[in-house]
Tab-separated table of C-alpha atoms in Angstrom:
chain	number	residue	atom	x	y	z
A	1445	UNK	CA	108.121	134.981	25.462
A	1446	UNK	CA	105.484	132.430	24.727
A	1447	UNK	CA	108.058	129.652	25.014
A	1448	UNK	CA	109.061	130.936	28.431
A	1449	UNK	CA	105.419	131.182	29.436
A	1450	UNK	CA	104.733	127.624	28.219
A	1451	UNK	CA	107.741	126.260	30.078
A	1452	UNK	CA	106.674	128.035	33.274
A	1453	UNK	CA	103.141	126.693	32.818
A	1454	UNK	CA	104.514	123.172	32.307
A	1455	UNK	CA	106.702	123.505	35.412
A	1456	UNK	CA	103.761	124.721	37.510
A	1457	UNK	CA	101.544	121.944	36.129
A	1458	UNK	CA	104.180	119.334	37.066
A	1459	UNK	CA	104.533	120.827	40.553
A	1460	UNK	CA	100.752	120.803	40.937
A	1461	UNK	CA	100.628	117.108	39.919
A	1462	UNK	CA	103.382	116.323	42.453
A	1463	UNK	CA	101.459	118.127	45.184
A	1464	UNK	CA	98.248	116.297	44.225
A	1465	UNK	CA	100.123	112.971	44.384
A	1466	UNK	CA	101.521	113.936	47.799
A	1467	UNK	CA	98.035	114.910	49.016
A	1468	UNK	CA	96.628	111.591	47.748
A	1469	UNK	CA	99.401	109.640	49.523
A	1470	UNK	CA	98.863	111.577	52.756
A	1471	UNK	CA	95.094	111.013	52.505
A	1472	UNK	CA	95.682	107.242	52.144
A	1473	UNK	CA	98.002	107.313	55.182
A	1474	UNK	CA	95.401	109.267	57.141
A	1475	UNK	CA	92.693	106.714	56.275
A	1476	UNK	CA	95.029	103.851	57.241
A	1477	UNK	CA	95.914	105.599	60.506
A	1478	UNK	CA	92.211	106.055	61.258
A	1479	UNK	CA	91.596	102.354	60.607
A	1480	UNK	CA	94.564	101.440	62.841
A	1481	UNK	CA	93.242	103.765	65.555
A	1482	UNK	CA	89.825	102.098	65.357
A	1483	UNK	CA	91.463	98.639	65.596
A	1484	UNK	CA	93.658	99.663	68.539
A	1485	UNK	CA	90.721	101.305	70.325
A	1486	UNK	CA	88.704	98.083	69.991
A	1487	UNK	CA	91.702	96.035	71.183
A	1488	UNK	CA	92.183	98.372	74.147
A	1489	UNK	CA	88.490	98.105	75.075
A	1490	UNK	CA	88.709	94.286	74.898
A	1491	UNK	CA	91.799	94.342	77.130
A	1492	UNK	CA	90.014	96.558	79.675
A	1493	UNK	CA	87.019	94.169	79.671
A	1494	UNK	CA	89.374	91.209	80.188
A	1495	UNK	CA	91.167	93.026	83.042
A	1496	UNK	CA	87.840	93.870	84.687
A	1497	UNK	CA	86.687	90.250	84.382
A	1498	UNK	CA	89.937	89.025	85.960
A	1499	UNK	CA	89.669	91.581	88.768
A	1500	UNK	CA	86.104	90.441	89.377
A	1501	UNK	CA	87.284	86.824	89.553
A	1502	UNK	CA	90.071	87.749	91.977
A	1503	UNK	CA	87.732	89.895	94.081
A	1504	UNK	CA	85.244	87.045	94.396
A	1505	UNK	CA	87.985	84.786	95.818
A	1506	UNK	CA	88.014	85.586	99.526
A	1507	UNK	CA	91.055	85.125	101.758
A	1508	UNK	CA	90.749	82.191	104.114
A	1509	UNK	CA	89.661	84.377	107.044
A	1510	UNK	CA	90.500	87.609	108.746
A	1511	UNK	CA	92.314	89.166	105.782
A	1512	UNK	CA	91.179	91.374	103.001
A	1513	UNK	CA	91.950	91.020	99.344
A	1514	UNK	CA	94.680	93.350	98.138
A	1515	UNK	CA	93.749	95.546	95.209
A	1516	UNK	CA	96.068	94.633	92.370
A	1517	UNK	CA	95.427	97.776	90.309
A	1518	UNK	CA	98.169	100.417	90.481
A	1519	UNK	CA	99.732	98.671	93.516
A	1520	UNK	CA	97.067	100.024	95.856
A	1521	UNK	CA	97.540	98.885	99.420
A	1522	UNK	CA	95.045	98.279	102.179
A	1523	UNK	CA	95.599	99.452	105.734
A	1524	UNK	CA	94.474	96.080	107.080
A	1525	UNK	CA	96.230	92.694	106.774
A	1526	UNK	CA	96.034	91.324	103.279
A	1527	UNK	CA	96.409	87.991	101.513
A	1528	UNK	CA	97.484	87.874	97.882
A	1529	UNK	CA	95.321	85.724	95.638
A	1530	UNK	CA	96.204	85.343	91.985
A	1531	UNK	CA	93.909	83.570	89.520
A	1532	UNK	CA	95.631	80.480	88.162
A	1533	UNK	CA	94.956	76.756	87.731
A	1534	UNK	CA	94.114	74.895	90.957
A	1535	UNK	CA	97.303	74.088	92.847
A	1536	UNK	CA	98.257	73.810	96.468
A	1537	UNK	CA	97.673	77.054	98.280
A	1538	UNK	CA	99.817	78.016	101.234
A	1539	UNK	CA	98.018	79.133	104.363
A	1540	UNK	CA	99.765	81.349	106.872
A	1541	UNK	CA	97.858	81.556	110.163
A	1542	UNK	CA	98.850	83.879	112.993
A	1543	UNK	CA	99.303	81.905	116.196
A	1544	UNK	CA	98.691	84.839	118.572
A	1545	UNK	CA	96.802	87.416	116.476
A	1546	UNK	CA	95.354	89.198	119.522
A	1547	UNK	CA	98.875	90.385	120.449
A	1548	UNK	CA	98.985	92.346	117.192
A	1549	UNK	CA	95.446	93.697	117.131
A	1550	UNK	CA	94.174	91.086	114.702
A	1551	UNK	CA	91.126	88.869	114.929
A	1552	UNK	CA	91.340	85.288	116.175
A	1553	UNK	CA	91.822	82.921	113.268
A	1554	UNK	CA	93.509	85.534	111.067
A	1555	UNK	CA	95.133	83.748	108.163
A	1556	UNK	CA	96.311	84.459	104.651
A	1557	UNK	CA	96.129	82.431	101.458
A	1558	UNK	CA	99.096	82.558	99.093
A	1559	UNK	CA	98.986	80.985	95.640
A	1560	UNK	CA	102.347	81.933	94.096
A	1561	UNK	CA	104.379	84.221	96.306
A	1562	UNK	CA	104.012	86.875	98.938
A	1563	UNK	CA	106.238	89.449	100.537
A	1564	UNK	CA	105.800	89.548	104.299
A	1565	UNK	CA	106.582	92.677	106.249
A	1566	UNK	CA	105.602	96.008	107.748
A	1567	UNK	CA	105.603	97.919	104.447
A	1568	UNK	CA	102.067	98.950	103.395
A	1569	UNK	CA	102.542	97.272	100.009
A	1570	UNK	CA	103.510	93.903	101.507
A	1571	UNK	CA	101.202	91.107	100.391
A	1572	UNK	CA	101.026	89.996	104.022
A	1573	UNK	CA	101.138	93.102	106.157
A	1574	UNK	CA	102.416	92.555	109.708
A	1575	UNK	CA	102.497	95.889	111.485
A	1576	UNK	CA	104.735	95.002	114.419
A	1577	UNK	CA	107.874	96.819	115.586
A	1578	UNK	CA	110.225	93.807	115.359
A	1579	UNK	CA	109.100	92.932	111.818
A	1580	UNK	CA	111.046	94.645	109.033
A	1581	UNK	CA	109.350	96.578	106.257
A	1582	UNK	CA	110.461	93.894	103.788
A	1583	UNK	CA	110.996	90.958	106.112
A	1584	UNK	CA	110.626	87.728	104.135
A	1585	UNK	CA	109.484	86.265	100.831
A	1586	UNK	CA	107.294	83.161	100.583
A	1587	UNK	CA	107.535	81.548	97.129
A	1588	UNK	CA	106.141	78.430	95.477
A	1589	UNK	CA	108.648	76.625	93.299
A	1590	UNK	CA	108.266	73.374	91.348
A	1591	UNK	CA	109.586	71.398	94.340
A	1592	UNK	CA	107.463	73.108	97.009
A	1593	UNK	CA	107.225	76.243	99.120
A	1594	UNK	CA	110.303	78.221	100.126
A	1595	UNK	CA	110.881	80.981	102.676
A	1596	UNK	CA	113.613	83.579	102.183
A	1597	UNK	CA	114.770	86.092	104.790
A	1598	UNK	CA	115.283	89.485	103.132
A	1599	UNK	CA	118.309	90.495	105.225
A	1600	UNK	CA	116.422	91.421	108.386
A	1601	UNK	CA	117.921	92.545	111.678
A	1602	UNK	CA	115.548	90.527	113.884
A	1603	UNK	CA	115.551	87.443	111.699
A	1604	UNK	CA	113.213	84.952	110.122
A	1605	UNK	CA	112.842	81.603	111.862
A	1606	UNK	CA	111.537	78.183	110.876
A	1607	UNK	CA	110.759	75.945	113.855
A	1608	UNK	CA	112.836	78.211	116.138
A	1609	UNK	CA	115.917	78.083	113.870
A	1610	UNK	CA	117.044	81.349	112.280
A	1611	UNK	CA	117.353	80.986	108.513
A	1612	UNK	CA	120.054	82.670	106.448
A	1613	UNK	CA	119.347	81.019	103.107
A	1614	UNK	CA	116.206	79.906	101.242
A	1615	UNK	CA	114.523	77.221	103.322
A	1616	UNK	CA	111.962	74.716	102.061
A	1617	UNK	CA	108.810	74.551	104.172
A	1618	UNK	CA	106.655	71.619	105.167
A	1619	UNK	CA	103.096	71.731	106.520
A	1620	UNK	CA	103.089	72.281	110.274
A	1621	UNK	CA	106.213	74.432	110.321
A	1622	UNK	CA	106.080	77.364	112.723
A	1623	UNK	CA	107.527	80.517	111.193
A	1624	UNK	CA	108.568	83.647	113.019
A	1625	UNK	CA	109.027	87.136	111.580
A	1626	UNK	CA	110.617	89.253	114.335
A	1627	UNK	CA	108.285	88.348	117.242
A	1628	UNK	CA	105.254	87.301	115.159
A	1629	UNK	CA	104.667	83.538	115.031
A	1630	UNK	CA	102.601	81.889	112.294
A	1631	UNK	CA	101.875	78.341	111.242
A	1632	UNK	CA	102.402	77.123	107.693
A	1633	UNK	CA	99.915	74.767	106.050
A	1634	UNK	CA	98.858	73.692	102.577
A	1635	UNK	CA	95.254	73.560	101.423
């Protein structure tokens, strides 16, 4: 019986050592996870500070006139006309100026600055919001490419025009062009 007792004691002692080794390994993993959590929390806080600094920079850049800066967080949209400004190195900025803003309830001189691209339309999340019955929700896309600025009609019923010519394919713009989205006429310029 003593041999059986000794073998049981040895088996329990071995199992206890295995459990202690497992506990030690799990404790090390827990410490490492805590250190990783601390590192990630600090990285997250730095990212939030960087985002806030960028938003502050964007917010301090005013549209040319008459527009309001679109909030870029969570795709929030403004109920008034907006111009999209994105912080980047100085490059030519497109200016879209309404030719007859009073017809659409907008202030004289209403214009929008576009640095990279902007969707133009009636949809509340459009970068350039034109709330007019003949303008589609997603009417046109203005995009800067390496070779200049391009306007693309997004399959609208009432059409997108450049200098009174309806466009059906991407069209390169030049300063002084008159664009039309439905019935809304704007001038295109570079600053």
